[in-house]
Coordinates of C-alpha atoms and ligand atoms in Angstrom, one line a residue:
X1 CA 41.7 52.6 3.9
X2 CA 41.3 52.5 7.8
X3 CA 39.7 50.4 9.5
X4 CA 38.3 46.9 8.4
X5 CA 40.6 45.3 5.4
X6 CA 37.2 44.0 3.7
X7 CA 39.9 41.5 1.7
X8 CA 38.3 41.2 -1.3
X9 CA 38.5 37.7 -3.4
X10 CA 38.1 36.5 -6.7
X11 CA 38.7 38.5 -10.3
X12 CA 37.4 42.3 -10.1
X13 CA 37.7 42.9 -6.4
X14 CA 39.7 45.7 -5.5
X15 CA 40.2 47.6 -2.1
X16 CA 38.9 51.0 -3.2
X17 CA 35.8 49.7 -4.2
X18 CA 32.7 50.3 -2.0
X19 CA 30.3 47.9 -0.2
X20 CA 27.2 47.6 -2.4
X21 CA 23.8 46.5 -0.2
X22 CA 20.9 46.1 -3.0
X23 CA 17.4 46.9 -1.3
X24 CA 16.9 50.2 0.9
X25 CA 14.2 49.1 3.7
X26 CA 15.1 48.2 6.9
X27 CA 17.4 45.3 6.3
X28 CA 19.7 47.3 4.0
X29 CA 19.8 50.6 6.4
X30 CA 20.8 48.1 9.1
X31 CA 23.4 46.7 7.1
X32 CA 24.8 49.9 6.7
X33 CA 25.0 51.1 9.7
X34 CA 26.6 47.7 11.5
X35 CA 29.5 48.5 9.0
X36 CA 29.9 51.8 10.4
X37 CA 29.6 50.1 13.8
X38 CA 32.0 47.5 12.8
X39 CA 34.7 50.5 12.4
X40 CA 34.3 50.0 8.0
X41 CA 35.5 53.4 6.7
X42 CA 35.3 52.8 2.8
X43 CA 32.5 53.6 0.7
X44 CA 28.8 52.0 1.2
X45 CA 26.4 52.3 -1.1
X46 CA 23.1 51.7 -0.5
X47 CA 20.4 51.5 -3.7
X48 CA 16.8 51.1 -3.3
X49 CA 14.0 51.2 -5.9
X50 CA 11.4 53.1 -3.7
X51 CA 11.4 56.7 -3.9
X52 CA 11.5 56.6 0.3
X53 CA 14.6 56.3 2.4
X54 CA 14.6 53.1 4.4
X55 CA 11.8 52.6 6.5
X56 CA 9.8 49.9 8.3
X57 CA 6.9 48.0 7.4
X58 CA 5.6 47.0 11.1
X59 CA 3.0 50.1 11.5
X60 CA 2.0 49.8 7.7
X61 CA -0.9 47.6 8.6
X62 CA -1.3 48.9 12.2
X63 CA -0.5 52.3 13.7
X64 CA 0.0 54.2 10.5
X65 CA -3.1 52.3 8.6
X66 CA -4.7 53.9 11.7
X67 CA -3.7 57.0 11.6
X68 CA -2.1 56.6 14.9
X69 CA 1.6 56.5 14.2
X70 CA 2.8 59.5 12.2
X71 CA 4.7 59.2 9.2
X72 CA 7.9 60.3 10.5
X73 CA 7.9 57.4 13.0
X74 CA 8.0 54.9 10.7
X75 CA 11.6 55.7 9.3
X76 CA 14.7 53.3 10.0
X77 CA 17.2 56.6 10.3
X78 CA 16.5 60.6 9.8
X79 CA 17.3 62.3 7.0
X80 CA 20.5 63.2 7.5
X81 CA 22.1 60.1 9.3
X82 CA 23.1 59.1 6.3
X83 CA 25.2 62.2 5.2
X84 CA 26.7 62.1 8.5
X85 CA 27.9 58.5 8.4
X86 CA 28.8 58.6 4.9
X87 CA 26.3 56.4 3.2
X88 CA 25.5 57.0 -0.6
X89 CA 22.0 56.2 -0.8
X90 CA 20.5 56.0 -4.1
X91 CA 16.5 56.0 -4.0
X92 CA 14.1 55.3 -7.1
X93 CA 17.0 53.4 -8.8
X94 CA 16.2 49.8 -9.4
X95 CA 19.6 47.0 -9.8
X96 CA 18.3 45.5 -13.1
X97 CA 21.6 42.8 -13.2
X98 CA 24.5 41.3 -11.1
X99 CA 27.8 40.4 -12.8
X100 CA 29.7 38.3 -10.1
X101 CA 32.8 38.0 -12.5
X102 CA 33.0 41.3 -13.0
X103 CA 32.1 42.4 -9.6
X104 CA 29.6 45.1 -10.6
X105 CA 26.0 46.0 -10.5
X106 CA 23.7 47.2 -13.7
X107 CA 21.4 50.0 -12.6
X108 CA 17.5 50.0 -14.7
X109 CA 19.0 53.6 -16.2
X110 CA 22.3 51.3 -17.5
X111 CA 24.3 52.9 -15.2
X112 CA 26.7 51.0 -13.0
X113 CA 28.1 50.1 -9.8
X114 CA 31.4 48.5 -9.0
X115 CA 31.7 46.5 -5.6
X116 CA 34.2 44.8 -3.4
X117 CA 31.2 43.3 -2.2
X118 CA 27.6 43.1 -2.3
X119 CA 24.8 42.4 -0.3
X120 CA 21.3 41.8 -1.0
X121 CA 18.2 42.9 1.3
X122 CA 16.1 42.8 -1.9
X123 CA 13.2 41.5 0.8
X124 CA 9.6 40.4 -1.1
X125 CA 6.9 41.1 -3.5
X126 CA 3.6 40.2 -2.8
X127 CA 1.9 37.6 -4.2
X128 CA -0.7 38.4 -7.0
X129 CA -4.4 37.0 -6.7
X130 CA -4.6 35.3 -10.4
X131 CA -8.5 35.6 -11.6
X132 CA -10.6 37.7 -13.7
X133 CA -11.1 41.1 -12.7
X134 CA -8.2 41.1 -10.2
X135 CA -6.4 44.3 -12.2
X136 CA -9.0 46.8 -11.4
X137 CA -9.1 49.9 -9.4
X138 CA -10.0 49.3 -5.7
X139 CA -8.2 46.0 -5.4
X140 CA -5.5 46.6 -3.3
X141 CA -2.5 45.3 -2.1
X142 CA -0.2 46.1 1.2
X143 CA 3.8 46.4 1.1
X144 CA 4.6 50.1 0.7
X145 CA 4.0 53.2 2.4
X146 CA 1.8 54.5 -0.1
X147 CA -0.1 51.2 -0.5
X148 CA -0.9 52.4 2.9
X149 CA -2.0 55.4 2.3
X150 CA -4.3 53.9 -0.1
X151 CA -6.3 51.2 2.0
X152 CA -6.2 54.2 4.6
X153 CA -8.5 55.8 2.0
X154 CA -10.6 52.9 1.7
X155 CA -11.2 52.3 5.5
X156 CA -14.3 54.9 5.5
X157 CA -17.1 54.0 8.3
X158 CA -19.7 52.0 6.7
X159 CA -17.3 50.6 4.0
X160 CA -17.9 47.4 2.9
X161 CA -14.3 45.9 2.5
X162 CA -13.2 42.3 1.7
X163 CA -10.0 40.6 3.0
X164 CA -9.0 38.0 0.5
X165 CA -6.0 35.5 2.6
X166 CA -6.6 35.3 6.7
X167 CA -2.7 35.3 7.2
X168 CA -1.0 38.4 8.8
X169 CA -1.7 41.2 6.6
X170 CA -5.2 39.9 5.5
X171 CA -5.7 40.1 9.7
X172 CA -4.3 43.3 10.7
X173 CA -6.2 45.0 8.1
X174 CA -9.3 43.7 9.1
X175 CA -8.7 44.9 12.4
X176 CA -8.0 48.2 11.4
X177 CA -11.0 48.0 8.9
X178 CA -12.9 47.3 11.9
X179 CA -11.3 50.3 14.2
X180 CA -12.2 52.9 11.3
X181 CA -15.6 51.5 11.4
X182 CA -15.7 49.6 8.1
X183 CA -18.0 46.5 7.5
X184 CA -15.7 43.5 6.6
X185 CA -15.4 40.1 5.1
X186 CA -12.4 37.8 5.2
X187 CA -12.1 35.1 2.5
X188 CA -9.5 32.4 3.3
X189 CA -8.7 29.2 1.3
X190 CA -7.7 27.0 4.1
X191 CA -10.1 26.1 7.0
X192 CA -8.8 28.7 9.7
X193 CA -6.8 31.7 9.7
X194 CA -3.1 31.7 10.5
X195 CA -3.3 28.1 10.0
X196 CA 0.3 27.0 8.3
X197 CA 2.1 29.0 11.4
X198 CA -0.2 28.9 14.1
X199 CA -2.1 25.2 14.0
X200 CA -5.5 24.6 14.1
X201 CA -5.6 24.9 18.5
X202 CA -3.9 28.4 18.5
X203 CA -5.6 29.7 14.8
X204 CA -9.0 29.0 16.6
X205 CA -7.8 32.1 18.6
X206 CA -7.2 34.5 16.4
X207 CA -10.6 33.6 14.2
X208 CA -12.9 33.5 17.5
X209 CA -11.1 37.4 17.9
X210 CA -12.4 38.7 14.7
X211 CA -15.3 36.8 15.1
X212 CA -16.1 38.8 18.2
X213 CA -15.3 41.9 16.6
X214 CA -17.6 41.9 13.9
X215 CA -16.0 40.3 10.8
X216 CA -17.8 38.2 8.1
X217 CA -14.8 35.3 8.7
X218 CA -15.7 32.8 5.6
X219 CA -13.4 29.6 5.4
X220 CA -11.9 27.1 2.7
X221 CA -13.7 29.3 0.0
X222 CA -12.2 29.8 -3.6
X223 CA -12.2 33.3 -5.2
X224 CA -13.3 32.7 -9.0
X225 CA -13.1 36.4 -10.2
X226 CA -13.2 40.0 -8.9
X227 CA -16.4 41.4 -10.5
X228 CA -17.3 45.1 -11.6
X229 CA -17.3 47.1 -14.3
X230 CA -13.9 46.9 -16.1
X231 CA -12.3 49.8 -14.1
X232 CA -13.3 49.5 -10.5
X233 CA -13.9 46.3 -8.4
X234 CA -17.6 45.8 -7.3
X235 CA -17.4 42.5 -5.7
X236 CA -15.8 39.1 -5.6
X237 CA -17.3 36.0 -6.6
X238 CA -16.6 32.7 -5.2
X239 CA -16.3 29.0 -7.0
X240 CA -19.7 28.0 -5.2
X241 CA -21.4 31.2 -7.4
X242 CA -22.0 33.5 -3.8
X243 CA -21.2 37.4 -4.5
X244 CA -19.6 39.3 -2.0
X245 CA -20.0 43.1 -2.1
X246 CA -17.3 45.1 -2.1
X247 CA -15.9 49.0 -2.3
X248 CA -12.6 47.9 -2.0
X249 CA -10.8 43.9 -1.8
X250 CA -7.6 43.7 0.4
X251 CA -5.2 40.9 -1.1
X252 CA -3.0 39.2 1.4
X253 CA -2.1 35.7 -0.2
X254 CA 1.6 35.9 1.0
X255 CA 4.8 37.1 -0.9
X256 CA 6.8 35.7 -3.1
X257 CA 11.2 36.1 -2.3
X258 CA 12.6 39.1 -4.4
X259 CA 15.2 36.5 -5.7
X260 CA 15.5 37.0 -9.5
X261 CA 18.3 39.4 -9.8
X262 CA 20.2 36.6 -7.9
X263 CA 19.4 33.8 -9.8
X264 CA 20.2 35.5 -13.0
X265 CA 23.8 36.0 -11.6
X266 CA 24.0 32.0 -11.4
X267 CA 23.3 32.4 -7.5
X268 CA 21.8 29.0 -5.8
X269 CA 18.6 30.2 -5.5
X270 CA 15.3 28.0 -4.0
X271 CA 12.9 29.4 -1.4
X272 CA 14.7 32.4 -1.6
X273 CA 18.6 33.4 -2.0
X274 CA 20.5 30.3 0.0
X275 CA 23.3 31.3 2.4
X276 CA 25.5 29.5 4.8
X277 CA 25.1 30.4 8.6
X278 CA 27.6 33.4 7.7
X279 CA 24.8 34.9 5.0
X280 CA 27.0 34.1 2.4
X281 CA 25.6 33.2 -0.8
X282 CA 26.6 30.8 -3.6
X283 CA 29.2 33.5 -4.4
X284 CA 31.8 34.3 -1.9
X285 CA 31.9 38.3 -2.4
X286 CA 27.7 38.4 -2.3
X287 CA 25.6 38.2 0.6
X288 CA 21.8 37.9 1.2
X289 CA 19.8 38.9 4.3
X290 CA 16.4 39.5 5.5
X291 CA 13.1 38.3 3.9
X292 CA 14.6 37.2 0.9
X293 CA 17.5 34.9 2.3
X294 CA 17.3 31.2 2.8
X295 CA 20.0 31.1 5.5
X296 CA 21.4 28.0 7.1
X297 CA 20.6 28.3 10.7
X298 CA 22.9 26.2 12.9
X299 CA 20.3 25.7 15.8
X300 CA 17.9 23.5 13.2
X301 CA 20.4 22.4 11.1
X302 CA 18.8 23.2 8.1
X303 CA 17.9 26.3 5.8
X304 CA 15.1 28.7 6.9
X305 CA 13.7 31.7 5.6
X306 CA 11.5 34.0 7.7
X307 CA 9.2 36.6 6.6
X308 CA 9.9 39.1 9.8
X309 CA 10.9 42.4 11.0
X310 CA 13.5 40.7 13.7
X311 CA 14.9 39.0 10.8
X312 CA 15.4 41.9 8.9
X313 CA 17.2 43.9 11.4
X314 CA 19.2 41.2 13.1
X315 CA 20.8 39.0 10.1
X316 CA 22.6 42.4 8.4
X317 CA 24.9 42.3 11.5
X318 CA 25.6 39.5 10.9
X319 CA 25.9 40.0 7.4
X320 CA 27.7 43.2 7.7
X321 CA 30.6 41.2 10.3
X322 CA 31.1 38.2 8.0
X323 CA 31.7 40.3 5.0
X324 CA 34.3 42.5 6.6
X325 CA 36.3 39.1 7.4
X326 CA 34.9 38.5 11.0
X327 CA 35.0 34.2 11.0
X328 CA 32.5 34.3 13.9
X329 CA 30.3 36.3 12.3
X330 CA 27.0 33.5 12.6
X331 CA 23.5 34.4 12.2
X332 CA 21.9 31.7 15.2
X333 CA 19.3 33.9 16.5
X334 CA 15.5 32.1 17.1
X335 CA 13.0 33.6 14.7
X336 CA 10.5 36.4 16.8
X337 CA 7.7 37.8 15.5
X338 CA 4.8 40.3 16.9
X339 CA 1.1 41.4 15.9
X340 CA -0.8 43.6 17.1
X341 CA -4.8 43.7 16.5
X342 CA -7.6 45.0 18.3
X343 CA -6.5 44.7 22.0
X344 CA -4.8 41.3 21.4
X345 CA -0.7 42.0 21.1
X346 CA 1.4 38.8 20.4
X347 CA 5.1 37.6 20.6
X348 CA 6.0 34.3 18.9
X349 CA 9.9 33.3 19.3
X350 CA 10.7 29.8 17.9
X351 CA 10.3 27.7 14.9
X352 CA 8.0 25.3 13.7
X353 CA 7.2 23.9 10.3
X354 CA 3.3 22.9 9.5
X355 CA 2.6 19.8 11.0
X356 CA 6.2 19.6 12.8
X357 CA 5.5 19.5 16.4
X358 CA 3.1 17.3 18.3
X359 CA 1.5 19.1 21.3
X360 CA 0.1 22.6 22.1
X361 CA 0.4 23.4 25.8
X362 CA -1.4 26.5 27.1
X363 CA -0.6 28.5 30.0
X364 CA -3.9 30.6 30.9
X365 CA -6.9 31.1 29.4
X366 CA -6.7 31.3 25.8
X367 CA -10.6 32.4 25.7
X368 CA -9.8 35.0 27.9
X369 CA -7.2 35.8 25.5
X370 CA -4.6 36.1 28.2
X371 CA -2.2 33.0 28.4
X372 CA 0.9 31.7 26.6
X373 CA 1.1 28.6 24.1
X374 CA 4.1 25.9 23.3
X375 CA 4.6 23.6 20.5
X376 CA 6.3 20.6 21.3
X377 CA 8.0 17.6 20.3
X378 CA 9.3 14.7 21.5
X379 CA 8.5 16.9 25.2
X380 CA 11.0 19.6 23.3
X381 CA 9.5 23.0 23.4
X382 CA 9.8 24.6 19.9
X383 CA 8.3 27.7 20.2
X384 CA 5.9 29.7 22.7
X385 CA 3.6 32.6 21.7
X386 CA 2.8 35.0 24.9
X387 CA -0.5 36.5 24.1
X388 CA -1.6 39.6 26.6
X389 CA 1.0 38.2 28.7
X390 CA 4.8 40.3 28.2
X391 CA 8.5 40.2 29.6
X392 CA 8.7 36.5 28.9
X393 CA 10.0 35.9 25.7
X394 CA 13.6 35.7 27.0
X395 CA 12.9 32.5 29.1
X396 CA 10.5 30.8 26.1
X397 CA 13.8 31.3 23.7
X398 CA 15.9 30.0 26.9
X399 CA 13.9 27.1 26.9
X400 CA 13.9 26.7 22.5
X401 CA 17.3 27.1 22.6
X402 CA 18.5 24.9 25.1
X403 CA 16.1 21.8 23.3
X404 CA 15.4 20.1 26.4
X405 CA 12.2 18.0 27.8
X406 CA 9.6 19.6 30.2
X407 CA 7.5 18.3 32.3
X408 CA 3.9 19.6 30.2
X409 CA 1.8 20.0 33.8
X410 CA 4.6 22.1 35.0
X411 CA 4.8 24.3 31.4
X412 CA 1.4 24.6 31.9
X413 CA 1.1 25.9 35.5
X414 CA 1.6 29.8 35.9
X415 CA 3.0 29.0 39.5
X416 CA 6.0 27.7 38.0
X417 CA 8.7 30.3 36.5
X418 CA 9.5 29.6 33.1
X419 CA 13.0 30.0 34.1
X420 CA 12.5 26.7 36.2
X421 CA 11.3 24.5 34.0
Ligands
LIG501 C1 2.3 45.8 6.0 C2 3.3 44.9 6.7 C3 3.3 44.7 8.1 C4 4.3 43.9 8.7 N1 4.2 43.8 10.1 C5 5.1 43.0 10.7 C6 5.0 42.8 12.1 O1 4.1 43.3 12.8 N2 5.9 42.0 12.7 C7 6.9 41.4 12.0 O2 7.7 40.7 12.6 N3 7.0 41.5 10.6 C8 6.1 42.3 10.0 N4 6.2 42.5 8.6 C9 7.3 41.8 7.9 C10 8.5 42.7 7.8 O3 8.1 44.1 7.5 C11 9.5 42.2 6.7 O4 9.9 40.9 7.2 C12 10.6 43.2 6.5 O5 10.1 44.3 5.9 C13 11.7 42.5 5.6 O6 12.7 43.5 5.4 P1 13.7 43.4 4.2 O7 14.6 44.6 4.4 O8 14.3 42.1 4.2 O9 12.9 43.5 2.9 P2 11.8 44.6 2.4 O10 11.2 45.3 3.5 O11 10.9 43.9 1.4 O12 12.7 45.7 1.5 C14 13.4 45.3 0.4 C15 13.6 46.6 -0.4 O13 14.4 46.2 -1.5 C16 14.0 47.0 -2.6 N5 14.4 46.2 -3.9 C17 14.0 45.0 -4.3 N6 14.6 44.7 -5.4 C18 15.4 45.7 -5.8 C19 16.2 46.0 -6.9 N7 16.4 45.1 -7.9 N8 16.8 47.2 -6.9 C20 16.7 48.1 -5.9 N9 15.9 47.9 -4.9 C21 15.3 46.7 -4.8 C22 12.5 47.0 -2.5 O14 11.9 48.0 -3.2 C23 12.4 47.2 -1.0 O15 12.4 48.6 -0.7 C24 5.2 43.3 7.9 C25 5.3 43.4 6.5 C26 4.3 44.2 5.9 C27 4.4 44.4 4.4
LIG502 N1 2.8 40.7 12.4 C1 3.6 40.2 11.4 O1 4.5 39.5 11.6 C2 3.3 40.5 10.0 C3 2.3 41.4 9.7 C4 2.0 41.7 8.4 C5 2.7 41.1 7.4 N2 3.7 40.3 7.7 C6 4.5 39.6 6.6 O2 4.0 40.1 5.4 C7 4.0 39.1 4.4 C8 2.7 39.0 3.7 O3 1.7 38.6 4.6 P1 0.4 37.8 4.1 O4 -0.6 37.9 5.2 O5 0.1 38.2 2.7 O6 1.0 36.3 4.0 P2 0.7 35.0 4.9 O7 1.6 34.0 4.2 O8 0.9 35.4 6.3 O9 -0.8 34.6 4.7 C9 -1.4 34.4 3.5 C10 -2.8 33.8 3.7 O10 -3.5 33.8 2.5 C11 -4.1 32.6 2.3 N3 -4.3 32.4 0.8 C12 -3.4 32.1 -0.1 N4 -4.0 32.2 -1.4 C13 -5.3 32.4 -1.2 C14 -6.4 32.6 -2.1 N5 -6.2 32.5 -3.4 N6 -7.6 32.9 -1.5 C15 -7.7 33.0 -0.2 N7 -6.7 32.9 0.7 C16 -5.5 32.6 0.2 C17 -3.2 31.6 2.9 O11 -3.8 30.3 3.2 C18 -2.7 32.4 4.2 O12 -3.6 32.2 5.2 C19 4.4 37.8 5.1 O13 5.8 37.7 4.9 C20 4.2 38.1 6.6 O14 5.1 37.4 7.5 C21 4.0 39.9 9.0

């Protein structure tokens, strides 16, 4: 074999066995192709469940739900890009086990896979809403293309649709509900949307924006059951007996880490597949990355798992390096995320755990919806969110990174470069 001696260890492993990544979305079709970047001539085989070659989830809930974005846009690589780089890519085949010992995967149809090593980008499921009524027609929820198409469907003008969860998908969608001129209710648990990641001084933000766009925003509500007739969804009634109409119900309650094929193998497995800062799992020849990894991040010295499209095409470079031998193959990159709804578009770089900073600094206007926030601690900046305001994520990161105190008048002052600070 040319190239990169992938060295495999423990009983099983042999040279002339290929790279298996589990999971064909964007994590695993960036996997692949860093180890064709990486100069890794042997076999890579990529399996994914869906019926779809890789693609991204990003304009699900925006420029595809909208019609906007065509459907060929929204694919990681063309068709043929994985011919020409000698990827076998198995669609609609599900991984239904893991033997570690053996070093081999169990496909649903019993077939099977022998690897040197393995890497999982088995991402996440959605979370199920868990009342009455919730398995009829018309409830809907959003993670594949065609779970797209479907809520496109929906979005008629005049509509009467209902968000259940104010996080990011429960958000977008209502925008785009909005756009196609649908009339639309948001039911969320907690007191304000967005309000585990964002706060309650920046979630005030995003609810006043949909507030001013028309939606029927109702907080710290309980859905009891989905009413209607047995086959299609009429409504949804809350704990306090209120009714709310509906010809279709969104659900966006979060997702839940596709982790079960790895804890069946024996893998350490808790909020997600846990890695070192190499991606490496419990086992040495397996590797996890994306959504569903719990990676050991060196910057926080601790293990994080993040629910984002960065994360999912950064961390299989990283993953692809480390399994091909490379020792400084560390995944240290700062979490980024973006949104886009209505005219408001959003960067976020940094991390912060609910209740883990103590200040919120702003930088313009936030009710002109034009400005940039910071978390702190301790004076630290922990993470900044640049709203209507672009090209400055690169000092923000600068200034997570390097984990020193600012002066918060100065942070706040547009006068002064971020670079300064
Ligand atoms: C509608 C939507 C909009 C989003 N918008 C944004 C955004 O604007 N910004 C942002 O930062 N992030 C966004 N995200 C999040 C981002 O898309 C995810 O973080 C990213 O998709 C994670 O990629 P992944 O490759 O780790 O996992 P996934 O995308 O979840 O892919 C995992 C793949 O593995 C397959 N799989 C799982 N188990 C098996 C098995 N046993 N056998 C075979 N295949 C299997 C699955 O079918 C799936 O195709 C959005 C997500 C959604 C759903
Ligand atoms: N722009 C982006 O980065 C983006 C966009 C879309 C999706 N995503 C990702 O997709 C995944 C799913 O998004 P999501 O919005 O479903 O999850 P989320 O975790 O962002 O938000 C879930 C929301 O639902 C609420 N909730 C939970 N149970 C509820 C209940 N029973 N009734 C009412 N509200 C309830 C929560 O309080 C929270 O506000 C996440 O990983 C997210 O990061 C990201």
């Amino acid at each position: 074999m040319a190239g990169t001696d992938i060295g495999t260890t423990g009983a099983g492993g042999g040279q002339d066995r290929p790279i298996v990544i589990v999971g064909a979305s964007l994590g695993g079709a960036k996997a692949a192709e860093a180890l064709r970047e990486a100069g890794y001539e042997g076999g890579v085989v990529l399996i994914g469940e869906e019926h779809e070659r890789p693609y991204e989830r990003p304009p699900l809930s925006k420029g595809y739900l909208l019609g906007k974005t065509p459907r060929e846009k929204i694919y990681v690589h063309p068709p043929q890009w994985y011919a020409e780089h000698d990827i076998t890519l198995r669609l609609g085949t599900a991984v239904a086990a893991i033997d570690p010992a053996g070093h081999t995967v169990t496909l649903a149809d019993d077939g099977r896979v022998e690897y040197a090593k393995l890497l999982l980008t088995t991402g996440s499921v959605p979370r199920r809403l868990p009342v009455p009524g919730a398995d009829q027609d018309g409830v809907l929820y959003l993670r594949r293309v065609d779970d797209s198409d479907r809520i496109k469907a929906a979005l008629r003008p005049g509509a009467r649709i209902v968000v259940i969860g104010a996080g990011w998908i429960g958000l977008e969608v209502a925008a785009a509900a909005r756009e196609s001129g649908a009339e639309v209710t948001v039911l969320e648990a907690l007191e304000l949307p967005l309000l585990r990641v964002l706060g309650r001084e920046v979630a005030q933000v995003f609810a006043d924006l949909h507030r001013d766009h028309g939606v029927d925003l109702r907080f710290g509500v309980k859905v009891a059951e989905l009413t209607g007739d047995g086959t299609t969804v009429s409504g949804v009634k809350l704990a306090d007996g209120t009714t709310v109409a509906a010809d279709a119900v969104v659900v966006g309650i979060g997702i839940a880490p596709a982790a079960g094929l790895a804890e069946a193998a024996g893998l350490e497995v808790d909020n997600g597949i846990k890695t070192d800062r190499q991606l490496r799992t419990s086992d040495p020849d397996v590797y996890a990355a994306g959504d569903v990894a719990n990676a050991y991040h060196p910057l926080f010295d601790r293990h994080i798992r993040v629910e984002h499209w960065a994360n999912a095409l950064n961390q299989p470079q990283t993953a692809a390096r480390a399994l091909l031998g490379q020792p400084d193959a560390v995944y240290d990159r700062i979490p980024y995320f973006f949104s886009d709804q209505y005219d408001l578009g959003m960067e976020y770089v940094g991390y912060v755990e609910p209740d883990g900073y103590d200040r919120v600094v702003f930088r313009g206007d936030p009710a002109a919806r034009e400005f940039i926030a910071f978390w702190l601690s301790g004076g630290r900046v922990l993470a900044g969110m640049n709203v209507n305001v672009w090209d400055v994520t690169d000092p923000i990161r600068e200034l997570v990174r390097s984990g020193r105190v600012v002066d918060a008048d100065a942070l706040a002052d547009p006068k002064v470069p971020l670079g300064e600070l």
